[in-house]
mmCIF file of C-alpha atoms in Angstrom:
data_model
loop_
_atom_site.group_PDB
_atom_site.id
_atom_site.type_symbol
_atom_site.label_atom_id
_atom_site.label_comp_id
_atom_site.label_asym_id
_atom_site.label_seq_id
_atom_site.Cartn_x
_atom_site.Cartn_y
_atom_site.Cartn_z
ATOM 1 C CA CYS A 910 9.778 15.326 -36.716
ATOM 2 C CA LEU A 911 10.399 19.220 -36.088
ATOM 3 C CA ASP A 912 12.866 18.294 -33.457
ATOM 4 C CA ASP A 913 16.276 18.335 -35.660
ATOM 5 C CA HIS A 914 18.195 16.311 -33.068
ATOM 6 C CA ARG A 915 15.471 13.488 -32.310
ATOM 7 C CA PRO A 916 14.244 12.720 -36.140
ATOM 8 C CA PHE A 917 13.656 9.203 -35.441
ATOM 9 C CA ALA A 918 10.330 7.622 -34.999
ATOM 10 C CA SER A 919 10.051 4.909 -32.249
ATOM 11 C CA ASP A 920 6.882 3.133 -33.780
ATOM 12 C CA SER A 921 8.348 2.660 -37.359
ATOM 13 C CA PRO A 922 8.845 -1.233 -37.292
ATOM 14 C CA GLU A 923 12.112 -1.527 -39.632
ATOM 15 C CA LYS A 924 15.190 0.701 -39.088
ATOM 16 C CA TYR A 925 14.932 3.570 -41.828
ATOM 17 C CA THR A 926 18.351 3.420 -43.690
ATOM 18 C CA ILE A 927 20.028 6.425 -45.543
ATOM 19 C CA HIS A 928 22.903 6.477 -47.586
ATOM 20 C CA TRP A 929 24.788 9.447 -47.163
ATOM 21 C CA PHE A 930 27.612 10.840 -49.403
ATOM 22 C CA GLY A 931 29.318 14.408 -48.435
ATOM 23 C CA ASP A 932 32.162 16.412 -47.143
ATOM 24 C CA THR A 933 33.265 18.110 -43.920
ATOM 25 C CA ASN A 934 29.825 19.566 -43.782
ATOM 26 C CA THR A 935 28.342 16.070 -43.533
ATOM 27 C CA ARG A 936 30.570 15.438 -40.712
ATOM 28 C CA ARG A 937 29.366 18.604 -39.092
ATOM 29 C CA ALA A 938 25.895 17.732 -39.626
ATOM 30 C CA LEU A 939 26.075 14.229 -38.470
ATOM 31 C CA LYS A 940 28.175 15.592 -35.144
ATOM 32 C CA LYS A 941 24.957 17.108 -34.250
ATOM 33 C CA ILE A 942 22.531 14.240 -35.391
ATOM 34 C CA THR A 943 24.683 11.516 -33.414
ATOM 35 C CA SER A 944 25.227 13.846 -30.572
ATOM 36 C CA LEU A 945 21.297 14.938 -30.463
ATOM 37 C CA GLY A 946 22.315 18.525 -30.542
ATOM 38 C CA ALA A 947 25.211 18.490 -27.762
ATOM 39 C CA TRP A 948 28.027 18.778 -30.188
ATOM 40 C CA CYS A 949 29.416 22.282 -29.874
ATOM 41 C CA SER A 950 26.235 23.743 -27.885
ATOM 42 C CA GLY A 951 25.892 26.180 -25.272
ATOM 43 C CA THR A 952 29.177 27.853 -24.036
ATOM 44 C CA MET A 953 31.164 25.225 -26.315
ATOM 45 C CA ALA A 954 29.851 26.878 -29.817
ATOM 46 C CA THR A 955 32.272 29.892 -29.869
ATOM 47 C CA ARG A 956 35.161 26.898 -29.799
ATOM 48 C CA SER A 957 37.424 27.619 -33.224
ATOM 49 C CA GLN A 958 36.468 23.732 -34.292
ATOM 50 C CA CYS A 959 32.674 24.655 -33.580
ATOM 51 C CA LEU A 960 33.346 28.131 -35.521
ATOM 52 C CA CYS A 961 34.791 26.850 -38.529
ATOM 53 C CA ASP A 962 37.417 23.660 -38.813
ATOM 54 C CA ASP A 963 36.657 20.505 -37.015
ATOM 55 C CA SER A 964 39.173 18.540 -39.044
ATOM 56 C CA GLY A 965 41.460 17.984 -35.934
ATOM 57 C CA GLU A 966 38.704 17.477 -33.392
ATOM 58 C CA ALA A 967 38.589 14.082 -31.779
ATOM 59 C CA PHE A 968 34.977 12.780 -31.692
ATOM 60 C CA PRO A 969 34.011 9.675 -30.073
ATOM 61 C CA ARG A 970 30.934 8.574 -31.808
ATOM 62 C CA PHE A 971 32.561 8.063 -35.090
ATOM 63 C CA THR A 972 35.796 8.837 -36.629
ATOM 64 C CA GLY A 973 34.659 11.467 -39.463
ATOM 65 C CA GLN A 974 38.049 12.242 -40.680
ATOM 66 C CA ASN A 975 40.004 11.438 -43.707
ATOM 67 C CA THR A 976 41.439 8.221 -42.658
ATOM 68 C CA VAL A 977 37.925 6.672 -42.674
ATOM 69 C CA ARG A 978 36.125 6.811 -45.719
ATOM 70 C CA ASP A 979 33.048 4.611 -45.253
ATOM 71 C CA THR A 980 30.986 4.598 -41.700
ATOM 72 C CA LEU A 981 28.112 2.783 -40.879
ATOM 73 C CA LEU A 982 25.894 4.568 -37.925
ATOM 74 C CA GLU A 983 23.322 3.321 -36.146
ATOM 75 C CA LEU A 984 20.854 5.682 -34.075
ATOM 76 C CA ASN A 985 17.482 6.126 -31.811
ATOM 77 C CA ASP A 986 16.072 8.809 -29.987
ATOM 78 C CA GLU A 987 17.619 8.071 -26.874
ATOM 79 C CA ASP A 988 21.285 7.444 -27.387
ATOM 80 C CA GLY A 989 21.778 9.258 -30.211
ATOM 81 C CA GLY A 990 24.284 7.769 -32.798
ATOM 82 C CA TRP A 991 27.312 5.634 -32.807
ATOM 83 C CA SER A 992 29.160 3.928 -35.592
ATOM 84 C CA VAL A 993 29.108 0.148 -35.700
ATOM 85 C CA ARG A 994 31.458 -0.345 -38.406
ATOM 86 C CA GLU A 995 34.045 1.728 -39.971
ATOM 87 C CA ASP A 996 35.889 1.086 -43.328
ATOM 88 C CA GLY A 997 34.398 -2.550 -43.182
ATOM 89 C CA ALA A 998 35.834 -3.269 -39.580
ATOM 90 C CA LYS A 999 33.379 -3.817 -37.023
ATOM 91 C CA LYS A 1000 33.608 -1.398 -33.778
ATOM 92 C CA ASP A 1001 33.163 -2.988 -30.291
ATOM 93 C CA ARG A 1002 29.759 -1.664 -29.699
ATOM 94 C CA ASP A 1003 26.441 -2.143 -30.224
ATOM 95 C CA MET A 1004 23.238 0.319 -30.056
ATOM 96 C CA SER A 1005 20.599 -0.610 -28.046
ATOM 97 C CA ASN A 1006 17.338 -0.473 -30.211
ATOM 98 C CA PRO A 1007 18.444 1.204 -33.251
ATOM 99 C CA GLN A 1008 15.825 2.874 -35.252
ATOM 100 C CA ALA A 1009 17.684 4.121 -38.194
ATOM 101 C CA ARG A 1010 20.727 3.803 -39.909
ATOM 102 C CA ILE A 1011 22.926 5.999 -42.019
ATOM 103 C CA TYR A 1012 25.805 4.603 -43.926
ATOM 104 C CA PHE A 1013 28.583 7.881 -44.742
ATOM 105 C CA HIS A 1014 31.066 7.533 -46.944
ATOM 106 C CA ARG A 1015 33.266 10.481 -46.531
ATOM 107 C CA TRP A 1016 34.078 12.291 -50.374
ATOM 108 C CA GLU A 1017 35.868 15.470 -51.331
ATOM 109 C CA GLY A 1018 33.287 15.893 -53.945
ATOM 110 C CA LEU A 1019 33.964 14.751 -57.517
ATOM 111 C CA THR A 1020 37.364 16.269 -57.018
ATOM 112 C CA ARG A 1021 41.091 14.535 -57.106
ATOM 113 C CA TYR A 1022 41.265 15.061 -53.580
ATOM 114 C CA ASN A 1023 39.600 11.867 -52.854
ATOM 115 C CA GLY A 1024 41.588 9.130 -51.383
ATOM 116 C CA ALA A 1025 40.331 6.763 -54.210
ATOM 117 C CA ARG A 1026 38.308 7.336 -57.561
ATOM 118 C CA TRP A 1027 35.209 8.359 -56.195
ATOM 119 C CA GLN A 1028 33.340 6.186 -58.947
ATOM 120 C CA THR A 1029 34.299 3.156 -56.582
ATOM 121 C CA THR A 1030 32.095 4.519 -54.125
ATOM 122 C CA LEU A 1031 29.184 3.875 -56.318
ATOM 123 C CA GLN A 1032 29.940 0.283 -57.497
ATOM 124 C CA PRO A 1033 27.569 -2.356 -56.666
ATOM 125 C CA ASP A 1034 30.188 -4.330 -54.662
ATOM 126 C CA ARG A 1035 30.400 -1.204 -52.253
ATOM 127 C CA ILE A 1036 26.846 -0.168 -52.209
ATOM 128 C CA GLY A 1037 25.656 -3.921 -51.617
ATOM 129 C CA ALA A 1038 28.235 -3.960 -48.554
ATOM 130 C CA TYR A 1039 25.598 -1.910 -46.672
ATOM 131 C CA PRO A 1040 21.837 -2.384 -46.080
ATOM 132 C CA ARG A 1041 19.454 -0.752 -48.733
ATOM 133 C CA ALA A 1042 18.732 2.505 -48.418
ATOM 134 C CA ASP A 1043 15.630 4.113 -48.041
ATOM 135 C CA LEU A 1044 16.802 7.733 -48.801
ATOM 136 C CA VAL A 1045 20.032 9.211 -50.585
ATOM 137 C CA VAL A 1046 21.764 12.141 -49.458
ATOM 138 C CA VAL A 1047 24.417 13.816 -51.955
ATOM 139 C CA SER A 1048 26.140 16.663 -50.742
ATOM 140 C CA LEU A 1049 28.450 18.298 -54.062
ATOM 141 C CA GLY A 1050 29.773 21.707 -54.995
ATOM 142 C CA ASN A 1051 31.826 22.790 -52.191
ATOM 143 C CA MET A 1052 35.213 21.209 -52.819
ATOM 144 C CA ASP A 1053 34.226 20.953 -56.908
ATOM 145 C CA VAL A 1054 33.618 24.773 -56.930
ATOM 146 C CA SER A 1055 36.893 25.366 -55.539
ATOM 147 C CA PHE A 1056 39.248 22.727 -57.325
ATOM 148 C CA THR A 1057 37.688 21.108 -60.657
ATOM 149 C CA GLN A 1058 36.834 23.269 -63.648
ATOM 150 C CA PHE A 1059 33.238 23.629 -64.835
ATOM 151 C CA LEU A 1060 33.470 21.637 -68.025
ATOM 152 C CA GLU A 1061 35.175 18.777 -66.166
ATOM 153 C CA HIS A 1062 32.856 19.259 -63.308
ATOM 154 C CA ALA A 1063 29.889 18.627 -65.823
ATOM 155 C CA ARG A 1064 31.642 15.807 -67.276
ATOM 156 C CA GLN A 1065 31.939 14.168 -63.826
ATOM 157 C CA LEU A 1066 28.393 15.052 -62.740
ATOM 158 C CA ASN A 1067 26.694 13.046 -65.841
ATOM 159 C CA GLU A 1068 28.876 10.152 -64.716
ATOM 160 C CA LEU A 1069 27.745 10.346 -61.229
ATOM 161 C CA VAL A 1070 24.219 10.605 -62.386
ATOM 162 C CA GLU A 1071 24.450 7.178 -64.191
ATOM 163 C CA LEU A 1072 26.009 6.017 -61.497
ATOM 164 C CA LEU A 1073 23.410 7.012 -59.108
ATOM 165 C CA GLN A 1074 20.531 5.758 -61.294
ATOM 166 C CA ALA A 1075 22.228 2.104 -61.664
ATOM 167 C CA ALA A 1076 22.555 1.883 -57.866
ATOM 168 C CA TYR A 1077 19.392 3.885 -56.657
ATOM 169 C CA ASP A 1078 16.170 2.906 -59.053
ATOM 170 C CA ASP A 1079 12.979 3.820 -56.868
ATOM 171 C CA GLN A 1080 14.858 5.549 -54.160
ATOM 172 C CA HIS A 1081 14.346 9.808 -53.611
ATOM 173 C CA ILE A 1082 17.512 11.427 -53.924
ATOM 174 C CA VAL A 1083 18.580 14.963 -51.652
ATOM 175 C CA LEU A 1084 20.846 16.830 -53.251
ATOM 176 C CA ARG A 1085 22.597 19.088 -51.158
ATOM 177 C CA MET A 1086 23.502 22.480 -52.528
ATOM 178 C CA PRO A 1087 26.895 24.323 -51.915
ATOM 179 C CA GLN A 1088 27.237 26.417 -48.720
ATOM 180 C CA TYR A 1089 26.611 30.087 -49.026
ATOM 181 C CA PHE A 1090 29.829 31.964 -50.267
ATOM 182 C CA CYS A 1091 30.186 35.879 -50.154
ATOM 183 C CA CYS A 1092 32.335 39.038 -48.967
ATOM 184 C CA ARG A 1093 35.778 38.107 -48.606
ATOM 185 C CA ALA A 1094 38.454 36.626 -50.915
ATOM 186 C CA PRO A 1095 39.192 33.215 -51.514
ATOM 187 C CA SER A 1096 41.748 31.370 -49.065
ATOM 188 C CA GLY A 1097 42.749 28.129 -48.049
ATOM 189 C CA ASN A 1098 45.557 25.760 -48.604
ATOM 190 C CA PRO A 1099 45.389 24.743 -51.858
ATOM 191 C CA PRO A 1100 44.049 27.749 -52.878
ATOM 192 C CA ARG A 1101 40.293 27.851 -53.546
ATOM 193 C CA ARG A 1102 38.689 29.382 -56.523
ATOM 194 C CA MET A 1103 35.654 30.553 -54.738
ATOM 195 C CA GLN A 1104 33.251 33.274 -56.021
ATOM 196 C CA ARG A 1105 29.713 34.172 -55.345
ATOM 197 C CA ASP A 1106 28.632 34.061 -58.757
ATOM 198 C CA ARG A 1107 30.793 30.468 -59.449
ATOM 199 C CA ASN A 1108 29.038 28.839 -56.779
ATOM 200 C CA ARG A 1109 25.589 29.717 -57.846
ATOM 201 C CA LEU A 1110 26.565 28.514 -61.335
ATOM 202 C CA TYR A 1111 27.891 25.230 -60.252
ATOM 203 C CA GLY A 1112 24.838 24.821 -57.584
ATOM 204 C CA GLU A 1113 22.079 25.696 -60.485
ATOM 205 C CA TYR A 1114 23.815 23.497 -63.130
ATOM 206 C CA MET A 1115 23.497 20.711 -60.684
ATOM 207 C CA ARG A 1116 20.112 21.379 -59.716
ATOM 208 C CA ARG A 1117 19.054 21.144 -63.313
ATOM 209 C CA LEU A 1118 21.039 18.378 -64.124
ATOM 210 C CA PHE A 1119 19.341 16.168 -61.592
ATOM 211 C CA GLU A 1120 15.951 17.579 -61.990
ATOM 212 C CA LEU A 1121 16.300 16.366 -65.621
ATOM 213 C CA HIS A 1122 17.346 12.675 -64.573
ATOM 214 C CA PHE A 1123 15.270 12.301 -61.258
ATOM 215 C CA GLY A 1124 12.357 14.178 -61.650
ATOM 216 C CA THR A 1125 9.986 13.897 -58.602
ATOM 217 C CA ARG A 1126 12.230 11.615 -57.213
ATOM 218 C CA LEU A 1127 14.506 14.842 -56.345
ATOM 219 C CA HIS A 1128 14.493 16.961 -53.365
ATOM 220 C CA VAL A 1129 16.912 19.762 -53.072
ATOM 221 C CA TRP A 1130 18.515 20.948 -49.786
ATOM 222 C CA ASP A 1131 19.544 24.460 -50.424
ATOM 223 C CA VAL A 1132 21.471 24.959 -47.358
ATOM 224 C CA GLY A 1133 23.093 28.208 -48.705
ATOM 225 C CA SER A 1134 19.850 29.916 -48.559
ATOM 226 C CA ILE A 1135 19.844 30.311 -44.940
ATOM 227 C CA ALA A 1136 23.154 32.470 -45.102
ATOM 228 C CA GLU A 1137 21.741 34.405 -47.851
ATOM 229 C CA THR A 1138 18.640 35.410 -46.109
ATOM 230 C CA LEU A 1139 20.688 37.285 -43.222
ATOM 231 C CA PRO A 1140 21.892 40.843 -43.404
ATOM 232 C CA LEU A 1141 24.989 41.697 -44.849
ATOM 233 C CA GLU A 1142 27.102 42.009 -41.357
ATOM 234 C CA LEU A 1143 25.639 38.493 -40.645
ATOM 235 C CA ARG A 1144 26.372 36.959 -43.828
ATOM 236 C CA LYS A 1145 30.199 38.052 -43.654
ATOM 237 C CA GLU A 1146 30.321 36.730 -40.109
ATOM 238 C CA VAL A 1147 29.210 33.143 -41.018
ATOM 239 C CA THR A 1148 31.418 32.896 -44.294
ATOM 240 C CA ALA A 1149 34.278 33.768 -42.754
ATOM 241 C CA CYS A 1150 35.654 30.209 -42.348
ATOM 242 C CA ALA A 1151 38.769 29.375 -44.735
ATOM 243 C CA VAL A 1152 37.238 26.014 -45.419
ATOM 244 C CA ASN A 1153 33.933 27.206 -46.535
ATOM 245 C CA THR A 1154 31.806 25.712 -43.283
ATOM 246 C CA VAL A 1155 29.538 27.466 -40.935
ATOM 247 C CA PRO A 1156 29.404 27.874 -37.568
ATOM 248 C CA SER A 1157 27.707 25.350 -35.481
ATOM 249 C CA GLU A 1158 24.576 27.039 -34.783
ATOM 250 C CA LEU A 1159 23.610 27.573 -38.423
ATOM 251 C CA VAL A 1160 24.101 24.036 -38.672
ATOM 252 C CA ASP A 1161 21.307 22.823 -36.382
ATOM 253 C CA LEU A 1162 19.220 24.823 -38.916
ATOM 254 C CA GLU A 1163 20.700 23.251 -41.964
ATOM 255 C CA ASN A 1164 19.882 20.046 -40.340
ATOM 256 C CA LEU A 1165 16.146 21.275 -39.888
ATOM 257 C CA GLN A 1166 15.427 21.991 -43.108
ATOM 258 C CA LEU A 1167 16.737 18.278 -44.000
ATOM 259 C CA ILE A 1168 14.618 16.708 -41.194
ATOM 260 C CA ASN A 1169 11.578 18.544 -41.979
ATOM 261 C CA GLY A 1170 12.017 17.401 -45.674
ATOM 262 C CA ILE A 1171 12.613 13.901 -44.822
ATOM 263 C CA CYS A 1172 9.279 13.854 -42.380
ATOM 264 C CA ASN A 1173 7.396 15.005 -45.805
ATOM 265 C CA PRO A 1174 5.030 11.874 -46.648
ATOM 266 C CA ALA A 1175 6.244 12.202 -50.222
ATOM 267 C CA MET A 1176 9.655 11.173 -49.376
ATOM 268 C CA LEU A 1177 9.008 8.344 -47.708
ATOM 269 C CA ARG A 1178 8.438 4.588 -48.166
ATOM 270 C CA SER A 1179 4.742 3.576 -47.712
ATOM 271 C CA LYS A 1180 5.368 0.846 -44.700
ATOM 272 C CA GLY A 1181 5.680 4.232 -42.206
ATOM 273 C CA GLY A 1182 9.391 5.286 -42.286
ATOM 274 C CA LEU A 1183 10.952 8.087 -40.337
ATOM 275 C CA ALA A 1184 7.394 10.224 -39.810
ATOM 276 C CA ALA A 1185 5.425 7.273 -38.789
ATOM 277 C CA GLY A 1186 2.622 8.490 -36.470
ATOM 278 C CA ARG A 1187 3.708 12.294 -36.503
ATOM 279 C CA ARG A 1188 2.414 15.302 -37.932
ATOM 280 C CA ASP A 1189 3.923 16.756 -40.890
ATOM 281 C CA PRO A 1190 5.960 19.839 -40.788
ATOM 282 C CA ALA A 1191 4.753 22.971 -41.065
ATOM 283 C CA ASN A 1192 7.718 24.747 -42.776
ATOM 284 C CA ALA A 1193 11.216 24.603 -43.716
ATOM 285 C CA GLU A 1194 10.638 21.192 -46.222
ATOM 286 C CA LEU A 1195 13.127 20.345 -49.035
ATOM 287 C CA ALA A 1196 12.179 21.980 -52.286
#
C-alpha cells in the first residue's frame, strides 16, 4: 500500500469502488494513478502541462476535460486504469481482471462555472447509475476560494453536506483540502481572488463543518500541507501556476498521502478492501 502508483490489492474478492468529485487537480491525480506513474515522469516532467496547466493535453486513458463530466474508470495493478464509460456512453474497451473502480465526476467546486447545477450530481438517479461507493472523495476549495464569496460558499457547503448525507449514509468521506497558495498575486482568466489567508479560512471552515456532520467517518486529505513544509524559495516555485496546480512530482506526493490513508484499516470495509493482505502504512496517513 505504500506504492502510490499500484495501490490496489490483487487478493480482494470484490472490486473496491471510489466515488470521486474533483477539479483539475483531481484530473492530474488520476492521470498519475491510471498511468501507474508514467504520466509526466522522468524527462517529461519539465513540459508545461506537467508543471502547470494540462487542460489542453490529450490523454488516452480517459478524457478528463470539461467536455466530459462523468467517467467510470476500471483499474488493476498491471494495466493501470482506463475509462469504460464516459457521460453514460460505453467506451470500446474492457479491462482485464479489474480490481477497483473510480467514478470520477469533474466539477468546478460549488461555483457557477459548472456545466449544470452541481446539486444534480448528487441526486439518487445520478449516483445510482454507478456501482455503490466504498469510499467517497470530495475535492473542494480551489475554485470556491477563487470565485465565490464566503457567505455564499458557506450556504452551498450546507447544501452539499445534506446531499452527501442522503447519498452516502455509511461510507467514509475523504475531504481534499485546497491547494497551498502563497508568494504571488492572483492571476488567471477570469481573475481569481486568491490569497493565503483566504485559502486558510475557506479550508478551515470546510474542515470544521465536515467534522461536525461526519464525525469519525471523515478523513482530511490536506494536500496544502506538503507545499507548506517546503522552504520559501521552493514554495514560490511550486505555486507559480496561474490555475493553482502543482508540478507533477508533487502530485505523486499528494497521491501518496491519499493511498496510505486508504490503506488504513479504519477506512476500509470489513471484507478487506484495497489493503487486504498488506501491511499498514507507517506514515503519511490522512488525518
